[in-house]
Amino acid sequence: MTEVAPQGRIARMGARARTGMRRGLRRARYGLALAIQAGLAAGLAWFLAHDVIGRPSPFFAPIAAVITLASSVGQRVRRTAELVLGVAIGIGIGDALILLIGSGPWQIGLIVLLAVVIATAVGGGTPLVVQSASSAVLVATLTSSTGLPWTRFLDALVGGGVGLAVMTFLLPLNPLNVVRRAADPALRALAGGLHRVGIGMAERNRTTIGDALIHLRAAETTFAAFSSAVTAARENVAFAPARWRSRGALALYVDGADHITYALRNCRVMSRRADTALGDDEPIPEVLAVSVGLLGDAVDLLRQEWAKGVEPLAARERALRAAAECGQAYEEGVGFSGGVIVAQIRTAATDILRASGVDYAEAPRLVRRAVGRSHSSRRKPAPRSGLSRPPA
């Protein structure tokens, strides 16, 4: 026994190391496209500023190009344009004021103050303000005061413009890959949370349901990232002709993102009501736990089918099975919270159907039909408690 435990620990450490290495390689592969973009943009920015325009040492041009690309991943074109303008404003203000008043602590403070005020006055958001201030500090602390104040401002505009051109026209990232990477953790989190809730309901374990609810609340962050990626990808496809062929597969995510977010919120309401039902010692029919698990299966199937770029037929079938199972709960007897759980399952199933591409009016009709079939397919015993029929 004393020899087995160390061996087990070594084996686990080795497994964790291999897992970490695989994740690192996967992240490096994802970052390779951005690295190629940055290298191309930096080289082009230097070439344009140095060889075409004639600037002797335009180091701010490649800096602005790289800042633009590195800060724009997953962001909208408007925010990326703000980054470019912010860098240019900060550099221009810093150059002009240092030429007039010199450098020092109070000069740096004044330069940053004016950069932020001007960035705010032109209606910029956080990216513009931050880049204006940081670029002004960079000029004030790391560069000399020689040269005309507009030269490095021009370098920044050239570099930022090149960065925008590279990310939009010359070498745009594949928006479908960006959205898939953002959607995967969001959908996994929702599917995993639903499976945990189903297990907690089956075992009548409030701790399991509480953990699942925490898991679902934390999923809001990944869903926000998913939504941002969808918005950025929509713009990327619109402005980048090289990515127009991605529109079909991307449409699955674009059309379904809002609806799967609604499903997350409905599932959180359902989870809280499941905890209340257990706290009130209400009856929870086994079919409710099965139904919640089927919802989790539907979300996971949706993730897989979206990733393959195919119509989510399996996800639809599983969502309708979840609706049919929850409809049987009325026959076995539910209390007030149980009735709310049924309603939330039906709503979440409708959300998943809508996310899979089913029409706005057709999705609830299919859910009602699935629930109706569950009633007609079995003999209706007298309910033990609570509601005997679903609400109209």
Short mmCIF file of C-alpha atoms in Angstrom, two decimals:
data_model
loop_
_atom_site.label_atom_id
_atom_site.label_comp_id
_atom_site.label_asym_id
_atom_site.label_seq_id
_atom_site.Cartn_x
_atom_site.Cartn_y
_atom_site.Cartn_z
CA MET A 1 0.00 0.00 0.00
CA THR A 2 2.83 2.40 0.84
CA GLU A 3 4.34 1.86 -2.65
CA VAL A 4 1.10 2.14 -4.63
CA ALA A 5 0.09 5.63 -3.47
CA PRO A 6 3.26 7.41 -4.74
CA GLN A 7 2.96 5.59 -8.06
CA GLY A 8 -0.63 6.72 -8.35
CA ARG A 9 0.34 10.30 -7.64
CA ILE A 10 3.10 10.15 -10.24
CA ALA A 11 0.67 8.72 -12.80
CA ARG A 12 -1.84 11.49 -12.07
CA MET A 13 0.88 14.14 -12.34
CA GLY A 14 1.96 12.68 -15.67
CA ALA A 15 -1.63 12.67 -16.93
CA ARG A 16 -2.10 16.30 -15.86
CA ALA A 17 1.16 17.27 -17.56
CA ARG A 18 0.12 15.59 -20.80
CA THR A 19 -3.29 17.25 -20.62
CA GLY A 20 -1.69 20.64 -20.01
CA MET A 21 0.68 20.13 -22.93
CA ARG A 22 -2.17 19.22 -25.26
CA ARG A 23 -4.10 22.31 -24.16
CA GLY A 24 -1.04 24.48 -24.67
CA LEU A 25 -0.52 23.13 -28.18
CA ARG A 26 -4.19 23.67 -28.94
CA ARG A 27 -3.99 27.28 -27.72
CA ALA A 28 -0.82 27.80 -29.76
CA ARG A 29 -2.59 26.46 -32.84
CA TYR A 30 -5.49 28.85 -32.24
CA GLY A 31 -3.04 31.73 -31.82
CA LEU A 32 -1.03 30.94 -34.95
CA ALA A 33 -3.41 32.81 -37.26
CA LEU A 34 -3.22 35.92 -35.05
CA ALA A 35 0.57 35.65 -34.99
CA ILE A 36 0.69 35.52 -38.80
CA GLN A 37 -1.68 38.50 -38.98
CA ALA A 38 0.48 40.51 -36.56
CA GLY A 39 3.70 39.71 -38.41
CA LEU A 40 2.22 40.64 -41.78
CA ALA A 41 0.69 43.87 -40.42
CA ALA A 42 3.92 44.97 -38.70
CA GLY A 43 5.96 44.40 -41.84
CA LEU A 44 3.47 46.20 -44.09
CA ALA A 45 3.15 49.13 -41.67
CA TRP A 46 6.92 49.62 -41.58
CA PHE A 47 7.16 49.32 -45.37
CA LEU A 48 4.44 51.91 -46.00
CA ALA A 49 5.70 54.40 -43.41
CA HIS A 50 9.43 53.97 -44.14
CA ASP A 51 9.72 53.10 -47.82
CA VAL A 52 6.59 54.69 -49.29
CA ILE A 53 6.02 57.77 -47.10
CA GLY A 54 9.70 58.25 -46.28
CA ARG A 55 9.69 58.31 -42.46
CA PRO A 56 13.25 57.59 -41.25
CA SER A 57 12.29 55.57 -38.13
CA PRO A 58 8.52 54.92 -38.00
CA PHE A 59 8.52 52.52 -35.08
CA PHE A 60 5.04 53.63 -34.01
CA ALA A 61 3.58 52.29 -37.25
CA PRO A 62 4.23 48.58 -36.52
CA ILE A 63 3.40 49.15 -32.85
CA ALA A 64 -0.03 50.56 -33.74
CA ALA A 65 -0.62 47.72 -36.21
CA VAL A 66 0.12 45.05 -33.61
CA ILE A 67 -1.93 46.81 -30.91
CA THR A 68 -4.87 46.99 -33.29
CA LEU A 69 -4.75 43.29 -34.10
CA ALA A 70 -4.03 42.02 -30.61
CA SER A 71 -6.79 44.12 -29.05
CA SER A 72 -9.42 43.46 -31.70
CA VAL A 73 -9.87 39.69 -31.35
CA GLY A 74 -13.56 39.05 -30.87
CA GLN A 75 -14.45 42.75 -30.95
CA ARG A 76 -16.61 44.68 -33.35
CA VAL A 77 -15.16 46.80 -36.15
CA ARG A 78 -16.31 50.01 -34.44
CA ARG A 79 -14.37 49.17 -31.28
CA THR A 80 -11.31 48.25 -33.33
CA ALA A 81 -11.51 51.59 -35.14
CA GLU A 82 -11.66 53.24 -31.70
CA LEU A 83 -8.41 51.52 -30.78
CA VAL A 84 -6.71 52.93 -33.87
CA LEU A 85 -8.04 56.43 -33.19
CA GLY A 86 -7.11 56.16 -29.52
CA VAL A 87 -3.50 55.28 -30.28
CA ALA A 88 -3.25 58.14 -32.78
CA ILE A 89 -4.80 60.69 -30.41
CA GLY A 90 -2.52 59.71 -27.54
CA ILE A 91 0.61 59.86 -29.68
CA GLY A 92 -0.38 63.15 -31.29
CA ILE A 93 -1.15 64.85 -27.97
CA GLY A 94 1.97 63.49 -26.33
CA ASP A 95 4.23 64.64 -29.15
CA ALA A 96 2.70 68.10 -29.39
CA LEU A 97 2.78 68.88 -25.68
CA ILE A 98 6.26 67.52 -25.05
CA LEU A 99 7.52 69.74 -27.87
CA LEU A 100 5.90 72.73 -26.17
CA ILE A 101 6.32 72.11 -22.42
CA GLY A 102 8.98 69.42 -22.17
CA SER A 103 8.79 66.22 -20.13
CA GLY A 104 8.47 65.51 -16.42
CA PRO A 105 5.98 64.25 -13.83
CA TRP A 106 3.49 67.10 -14.12
CA GLN A 107 3.79 67.11 -17.91
CA ILE A 108 2.94 63.40 -18.04
CA GLY A 109 -0.08 63.98 -15.82
CA LEU A 110 -1.27 66.85 -18.00
CA ILE A 111 -0.76 64.86 -21.21
CA VAL A 112 -2.77 61.90 -19.92
CA LEU A 113 -5.51 64.21 -18.63
CA LEU A 114 -5.88 65.91 -22.02
CA ALA A 115 -5.74 62.60 -23.91
CA VAL A 116 -8.58 61.16 -21.83
CA VAL A 117 -10.66 64.36 -22.08
CA ILE A 118 -10.31 64.50 -25.87
CA ALA A 119 -11.02 60.78 -26.29
CA THR A 120 -14.15 61.16 -24.18
CA ALA A 121 -15.23 64.33 -25.98
CA VAL A 122 -15.20 62.61 -29.39
CA GLY A 123 -17.58 59.98 -28.02
CA GLY A 124 -15.13 57.14 -27.59
CA GLY A 125 -15.71 54.16 -25.40
CA THR A 126 -13.29 52.43 -23.04
CA PRO A 127 -10.92 51.14 -25.78
CA LEU A 128 -10.36 54.64 -27.19
CA VAL A 129 -9.84 56.22 -23.76
CA VAL A 130 -7.43 53.52 -22.57
CA GLN A 131 -5.38 53.54 -25.75
CA SER A 132 -5.24 57.34 -25.84
CA ALA A 133 -3.90 57.52 -22.29
CA SER A 134 -1.44 54.64 -22.63
CA SER A 135 -0.09 55.88 -25.96
CA ALA A 136 0.40 59.37 -24.51
CA VAL A 137 2.36 57.89 -21.60
CA LEU A 138 4.47 55.86 -24.03
CA VAL A 139 5.39 58.95 -26.02
CA ALA A 140 6.01 61.04 -22.90
CA THR A 141 8.33 58.54 -21.21
CA LEU A 142 10.09 56.55 -23.92
CA THR A 143 10.67 58.94 -26.81
CA SER A 144 12.60 62.12 -27.34
CA SER A 145 11.00 65.47 -28.07
CA THR A 146 12.72 65.91 -31.44
CA GLY A 147 10.73 65.92 -34.66
CA LEU A 148 7.46 67.42 -35.78
CA PRO A 149 4.42 66.57 -33.62
CA TRP A 150 2.40 65.18 -36.53
CA THR A 151 4.96 62.61 -37.71
CA ARG A 152 4.39 59.91 -35.12
CA PHE A 153 0.66 60.64 -35.21
CA LEU A 154 0.87 59.79 -38.92
CA ASP A 155 2.86 56.63 -38.11
CA ALA A 156 0.11 55.53 -35.73
CA LEU A 157 -2.61 56.14 -38.31
CA VAL A 158 -0.66 54.19 -40.94
CA GLY A 159 -0.06 51.27 -38.58
CA GLY A 160 -3.64 51.21 -37.32
CA GLY A 161 -4.99 51.39 -40.84
CA VAL A 162 -2.77 48.52 -41.93
CA GLY A 163 -3.93 46.48 -38.94
CA LEU A 164 -7.55 47.05 -39.88
CA ALA A 165 -6.87 46.18 -43.51
CA VAL A 166 -5.09 42.94 -42.60
CA MET A 167 -7.78 41.77 -40.18
CA THR A 168 -10.63 42.73 -42.51
CA PHE A 169 -9.44 42.18 -46.09
CA LEU A 170 -5.98 40.67 -46.51
CA LEU A 171 -5.85 37.90 -43.92
CA PRO A 172 -9.08 37.82 -41.88
CA LEU A 173 -9.46 35.25 -39.12
CA ASN A 174 -12.02 32.58 -39.86
CA PRO A 175 -15.10 33.89 -38.00
CA LEU A 176 -16.59 30.41 -37.89
CA ASN A 177 -13.64 29.09 -35.89
CA VAL A 178 -13.80 32.06 -33.51
CA VAL A 179 -17.52 31.51 -32.88
CA ARG A 180 -17.12 27.76 -32.47
CA ARG A 181 -14.44 28.26 -29.83
CA ALA A 182 -16.70 30.71 -27.99
CA ALA A 183 -19.84 28.57 -28.31
CA ASP A 184 -18.29 25.30 -27.17
CA PRO A 185 -17.67 26.19 -23.49
CA ALA A 186 -21.03 27.99 -23.25
CA LEU A 187 -23.03 25.03 -24.55
CA ARG A 188 -20.99 22.55 -22.51
CA ALA A 189 -21.68 24.58 -19.37
CA LEU A 190 -25.42 24.63 -20.03
CA ALA A 191 -25.58 20.91 -20.87
CA GLY A 192 -23.48 20.01 -17.83
CA GLY A 193 -25.61 22.14 -15.52
CA LEU A 194 -28.82 20.53 -16.77
CA HIS A 195 -27.42 17.04 -16.28
CA ARG A 196 -26.46 17.94 -12.71
CA VAL A 197 -29.93 19.33 -12.01
CA GLY A 198 -31.48 16.12 -13.36
CA ILE A 199 -29.28 14.01 -11.10
CA GLY A 200 -30.11 16.20 -8.10
CA MET A 201 -33.85 15.88 -8.78
CA ALA A 202 -33.61 12.10 -9.19
CA GLU A 203 -31.67 11.77 -5.93
CA ARG A 204 -33.67 14.52 -4.15
CA ASN A 205 -30.35 16.12 -3.30
CA ARG A 206 -30.52 19.89 -2.79
CA THR A 207 -26.72 20.18 -2.60
CA THR A 208 -26.34 18.79 -6.10
CA ILE A 209 -28.98 21.17 -7.42
CA GLY A 210 -27.35 24.09 -5.62
CA ASP A 211 -23.99 23.25 -7.19
CA ALA A 212 -25.66 22.98 -10.58
CA LEU A 213 -27.29 26.38 -10.12
CA ILE A 214 -23.91 27.93 -9.29
CA HIS A 215 -22.57 26.29 -12.44
CA LEU A 216 -25.40 27.74 -14.53
CA ARG A 217 -24.95 31.22 -13.07
CA ALA A 218 -21.24 31.10 -13.89
CA ALA A 219 -22.16 30.17 -17.46
CA GLU A 220 -23.42 33.73 -18.02
CA THR A 221 -19.80 34.77 -18.60
CA THR A 222 -19.23 32.22 -21.35
CA PHE A 223 -22.56 33.07 -22.93
CA ALA A 224 -21.64 36.76 -22.97
CA ALA A 225 -18.39 35.85 -24.74
CA PHE A 226 -20.37 33.71 -27.18
CA SER A 227 -22.72 36.60 -27.95
CA SER A 228 -19.82 39.01 -28.49
CA ALA A 229 -18.10 36.53 -30.81
CA VAL A 230 -21.28 36.13 -32.86
CA THR A 231 -21.62 39.91 -33.26
CA ALA A 232 -17.97 40.30 -34.25
CA ALA A 233 -18.17 37.35 -36.66
CA ARG A 234 -21.25 38.79 -38.34
CA GLU A 235 -19.34 42.01 -39.04
CA ASN A 236 -16.22 40.12 -40.07
CA VAL A 237 -18.13 38.19 -42.71
CA ALA A 238 -19.86 41.34 -43.92
CA PHE A 239 -16.57 43.23 -44.42
CA ALA A 240 -14.27 40.37 -45.47
CA PRO A 241 -15.09 38.93 -48.91
CA ALA A 242 -12.70 36.03 -48.29
CA ARG A 243 -15.01 34.82 -45.52
CA TRP A 244 -18.33 35.10 -47.35
CA ARG A 245 -18.35 31.35 -47.88
CA SER A 246 -18.63 30.93 -44.09
CA ARG A 247 -22.04 32.60 -44.00
CA GLY A 248 -24.05 29.37 -44.21
CA ALA A 249 -22.46 27.54 -41.28
CA LEU A 250 -22.12 30.76 -39.31
CA ALA A 251 -25.85 31.42 -39.69
CA LEU A 252 -26.55 28.45 -37.38
CA TYR A 253 -24.77 30.27 -34.55
CA VAL A 254 -25.96 33.76 -35.45
CA ASP A 255 -29.63 32.74 -35.62
CA GLY A 256 -29.49 30.53 -32.55
CA ALA A 257 -27.32 32.50 -30.11
CA ASP A 258 -30.11 34.58 -28.58
CA HIS A 259 -32.47 31.63 -28.18
CA ILE A 260 -29.93 29.40 -26.47
CA THR A 261 -29.22 32.30 -24.10
CA TYR A 262 -32.94 32.43 -23.30
CA ALA A 263 -32.79 28.69 -22.62
CA LEU A 264 -29.99 29.26 -20.10
CA ARG A 265 -32.09 31.77 -18.18
CA ASN A 266 -35.19 29.57 -18.20
CA CYS A 267 -33.14 26.62 -16.99
CA ARG A 268 -31.83 28.69 -14.11
CA VAL A 269 -35.40 29.54 -13.09
CA MET A 270 -36.29 25.86 -13.36
CA SER A 271 -33.30 24.89 -11.19
CA ARG A 272 -34.26 27.34 -8.44
CA ARG A 273 -37.81 26.00 -8.49
CA ALA A 274 -36.50 22.42 -8.23
CA ASP A 275 -34.59 23.40 -5.11
CA THR A 276 -37.75 25.00 -3.70
CA ALA A 277 -39.76 21.87 -4.45
CA LEU A 278 -37.31 19.72 -2.52
CA GLY A 279 -37.25 22.22 0.34
CA ASP A 280 -41.06 22.09 0.50
CA ASP A 281 -40.99 18.29 0.29
CA GLU A 282 -43.13 18.31 -2.84
CA PRO A 283 -43.43 15.18 -4.97
CA ILE A 284 -41.04 15.22 -7.94
CA PRO A 285 -42.00 12.54 -10.47
CA GLU A 286 -39.11 10.60 -11.95
CA VAL A 287 -40.06 11.78 -15.44
CA LEU A 288 -39.13 15.35 -14.48
CA ALA A 289 -35.56 14.34 -13.71
CA VAL A 290 -35.45 12.37 -16.96
CA SER A 291 -36.83 15.36 -18.86
CA VAL A 292 -34.18 17.74 -17.48
CA GLY A 293 -31.47 15.25 -18.45
CA LEU A 294 -32.91 15.08 -21.96
CA LEU A 295 -32.72 18.87 -22.18
CA GLY A 296 -29.03 18.60 -21.34
CA ASP A 297 -28.64 15.98 -24.08
CA ALA A 298 -30.41 18.31 -26.54
CA VAL A 299 -28.02 21.16 -25.78
CA ASP A 300 -25.00 18.89 -26.17
CA LEU A 301 -26.32 17.55 -29.48
CA LEU A 302 -26.92 21.11 -30.62
CA ARG A 303 -23.28 21.91 -29.84
CA GLN A 304 -22.08 18.93 -31.86
CA GLU A 305 -24.35 19.59 -34.84
CA TRP A 306 -23.52 23.28 -34.95
CA ALA A 307 -19.82 22.39 -34.93
CA LYS A 308 -20.36 20.05 -37.90
CA GLY A 309 -22.39 22.67 -39.75
CA VAL A 310 -25.39 20.37 -40.17
CA GLU A 311 -29.06 20.92 -39.44
CA PRO A 312 -29.66 20.11 -35.73
CA LEU A 313 -32.22 17.34 -36.25
CA ALA A 314 -31.01 15.22 -33.33
CA ALA A 315 -31.14 18.20 -30.96
CA ARG A 316 -34.72 18.90 -31.99
CA GLU A 317 -35.75 15.29 -31.43
CA ARG A 318 -34.19 15.24 -27.96
CA ALA A 319 -35.82 18.55 -26.98
CA LEU A 320 -39.23 17.21 -28.00
CA ARG A 321 -38.61 14.04 -26.00
CA ALA A 322 -37.88 16.24 -23.00
CA ALA A 323 -41.19 18.03 -23.51
CA ALA A 324 -43.05 14.73 -23.83
CA GLU A 325 -41.50 13.37 -20.62
CA CYS A 326 -42.31 16.46 -18.58
CA GLY A 327 -45.92 16.31 -19.78
CA GLN A 328 -46.32 12.95 -18.06
CA ALA A 329 -45.51 14.54 -14.71
CA TYR A 330 -49.06 15.89 -14.46
CA GLU A 331 -50.38 12.34 -14.62
CA GLU A 332 -48.15 11.26 -11.73
CA GLY A 333 -48.96 14.36 -9.66
CA VAL A 334 -47.02 17.53 -8.98
CA GLY A 335 -47.33 20.42 -6.58
CA PHE A 336 -47.06 24.13 -7.30
CA SER A 337 -43.29 24.14 -7.81
CA GLY A 338 -43.54 21.00 -9.89
CA GLY A 339 -45.99 22.74 -12.19
CA VAL A 340 -43.54 25.64 -12.61
CA ILE A 341 -40.77 23.16 -13.39
CA VAL A 342 -42.90 21.62 -16.13
CA ALA A 343 -43.64 25.03 -17.59
CA GLN A 344 -39.96 26.00 -17.59
CA ILE A 345 -38.94 22.73 -19.22
CA ARG A 346 -41.49 23.32 -21.97
CA THR A 347 -40.23 26.87 -22.44
CA ALA A 348 -36.59 25.77 -22.52
CA ALA A 349 -37.46 23.05 -25.05
CA THR A 350 -39.09 25.73 -27.21
CA ASP A 351 -35.95 27.87 -26.90
CA ILE A 352 -33.78 24.96 -28.03
CA LEU A 353 -36.06 24.30 -30.99
CA ARG A 354 -35.85 27.96 -31.95
CA ALA A 355 -32.05 27.84 -31.60
CA SER A 356 -32.03 24.84 -33.93
CA GLY A 357 -33.80 26.85 -36.63
CA VAL A 358 -37.47 26.01 -36.06
CA ASP A 359 -39.89 28.81 -36.91
CA TYR A 360 -41.15 31.17 -34.18
CA ALA A 361 -44.73 29.89 -34.37
CA GLU A 362 -43.86 26.28 -35.13
CA ALA A 363 -41.62 25.65 -32.09
CA PRO A 364 -44.31 26.04 -29.36
CA ARG A 365 -46.78 24.10 -31.52
CA LEU A 366 -44.38 21.16 -31.73
CA VAL A 367 -43.86 21.27 -27.97
CA ARG A 368 -47.60 21.27 -27.30
CA ARG A 369 -48.04 18.35 -29.69
CA ALA A 370 -45.26 16.39 -27.93
CA VAL A 371 -46.88 17.01 -24.54
CA GLY A 372 -50.27 16.02 -25.94
CA ARG A 373 -48.91 12.75 -27.30
CA SER A 374 -47.49 11.93 -23.89
CA HIS A 375 -50.98 12.26 -22.40
CA SER A 376 -52.71 10.16 -25.03
CA SER A 377 -50.08 7.41 -25.03
CA ARG A 378 -50.78 6.23 -21.50
CA ARG A 379 -53.78 5.64 -19.27
CA LYS A 380 -54.49 8.58 -16.99
CA PRO A 381 -54.59 7.57 -13.30
CA ALA A 382 -55.97 9.94 -10.68
CA PRO A 383 -53.26 12.39 -9.65
CA ARG A 384 -51.80 11.98 -6.19
CA SER A 385 -51.51 15.70 -5.51
CA GLY A 386 -51.36 19.08 -7.08
CA LEU A 387 -52.41 19.75 -10.63
CA SER A 388 -54.13 17.09 -12.69
CA ARG A 389 -53.83 18.67 -16.15
CA PRO A 390 -51.39 21.11 -17.76
CA PRO A 391 -52.53 24.68 -17.98
CA ALA A 392 -54.06 25.79 -21.26
#
